[in-house]
């Protein structure tokens, strides 16, 4: 509806132009300059300065041209003032002789500002439901609806109208239409009302999903979108479909296109164009960690093996103290490939550290299921390990383990988190009659979190472990508990804390407790942080005799392109060797 004049009020609809921007009150140069006088509010000066037309004549222009410009400039200035709520402005235009030139001049008295007295919203769907109470609109309306008595800004009206429209359409109400959308201004009483009435119609649903690809079974590709025909249609759903297909690893590019013009009944068909990712990927790496020493590594992955979406990856790492080779073959569950899969995995590991030498192999099968931010797994694996503690005879043992894992993660940034929680836990068991050297029940749990306090970031972690077995001496190192190291108790060597034998050789314990408190604060820009921390913990054999080792120190955190780089210097308060220890690491480990 175009704006039209009523005896005592101005009604402004869709046809009214509002200009926003930043400008001065004149333009530099040797020709005439427009002079604005009387305005003191910078926002009004900027808006009027941006709205008036540029001067396209010189000092020799005839009087009629100057007056024609002043008329158009006055009209533009009036509209610019109205855009910011001044409907009773007084504008006097004149041309003055100055610096041998006829200079146009606007003398403006802005007058009182109009205030918003009412915002009338009537937004309903085909069922008559009040959409102002719908979750997808509530937060926006809370921030976008101006308070009663606030100064009028026509941009607020435009933002409110367009924000409602985009959100209603984005929620699937594709037949929505305005029956009333008016900003009604009473310049006599300096009041304004917003009146917005919307008939949203019925919400649409997802129709046929067509995924243009040639590497997977059509049913599998469709399920990888995370949506099914008949699901509610929304912009958020379309974005999620795109993200799900990219995250699956099968595709390098995905374009989701709703066929809105071809919608039928209450459904919208979806066409998805894809580009297959390279079948294989390779990665090489080199690094250093104080727990493992210098290391190199490589990884190879086969993103898709067959039309059922099977894929595998292999990874090896060669470090001074530990060498590892593992491979995993993954089979997506066809009924829910986004959230469920089966893994066949094998690992060979050799480690030599602090007098303990181990050689182990693990072969297993697990069922993994993701839901919301939770990850759960049921697994069974066969572990064979040869462990030698110092000069003691080597122990070769084997265990058929069965168990479960449960984890939850909610971090605002996986590379450099400043807020969030992380939880992980595992429970496993073995029975001697079932191909195991001893019966056991083993559990472990870790909880960590970050919380910002102004510019400070508070970080905490606690880890617990417990083991019940009929023959601890037959347990390999992998199943025992140790403390100490970069991700445990800093200030002490990796896995140096725990029970020892008669020769002083660490042999691990049946229980574990570690805790850490850390604070970080930016020291240079947004990428460099200083840190201070206190860690404590130990591994032990009995709950009646617990001795905790404590370390404290300071460090630096760098937000690098590959994640958090950590450098710490920690001082141990317990033990016989109280020497500060340097810790290096990459990643936001807890």
PDB file of C-alpha atoms in Angstrom, residues 36 40 76 171 223 233 235 264 274 293 309 344 366 402 418-419 427 457 519 525 532 544 553 576:
ATOM      1  CA  UNK A  36      22.946  22.366   6.701  1.00  0.00           C
ATOM      2  CA  UNK A  40      22.739  19.113  16.291  1.00  0.00           C
ATOM      3  CA  UNK A  76      14.748  14.716   0.556  1.00  0.00           C
ATOM      4  CA  UNK A 171       9.574 -22.129   8.735  1.00  0.00           C
ATOM      5  CA  UNK A 223      19.085 -41.185   4.410  1.00  0.00           C
ATOM      6  CA  UNK A 233       9.997 -28.065   5.578  1.00  0.00           C
ATOM      7  CA  UNK A 235      15.289 -23.272   5.907  1.00  0.00           C
ATOM      8  CA  UNK A 264       2.232 -29.526  -4.881  1.00  0.00           C
ATOM      9  CA  UNK A 274      26.621 -33.305  -5.355  1.00  0.00           C
ATOM     10  CA  UNK A 293      58.978 -37.355  22.435  1.00  0.00           C
ATOM     11  CA  UNK A 309      29.156 -46.685   1.870  1.00  0.00           C
ATOM     12  CA  UNK A 344      36.001 -53.517  12.802  1.00  0.00           C
ATOM     13  CA  UNK A 366      31.974 -52.003  18.097  1.00  0.00           C
ATOM     14  CA  UNK A 402      33.243 -56.625  26.549  1.00  0.00           C
ATOM     15  CA  UNK A 418      36.308 -20.990  25.851  1.00  0.00           C
ATOM     16  CA  UNK A 419      32.992 -22.395  27.107  1.00  0.00           C
ATOM     17  CA  UNK A 427      33.073 -49.788  31.531  1.00  0.00           C
ATOM     18  CA  UNK A 457      38.431 -18.373  31.363  1.00  0.00           C
ATOM     19  CA  UNK A 519      42.707 -20.012  34.457  1.00  0.00           C
ATOM     20  CA  UNK A 525      45.095  -9.755  20.918  1.00  0.00           C
ATOM     21  CA  UNK A 532      48.126 -20.587  35.488  1.00  0.00           C
ATOM     22  CA  UNK A 544      42.300 -46.362  52.545  1.00  0.00           C
ATOM     23  CA  UNK A 553      52.752 -23.697  37.048  1.00  0.00           C
ATOM     24  CA  UNK A 576      62.268 -36.478  45.606  1.00  0.00           C
TER      25      UNK A 576
END
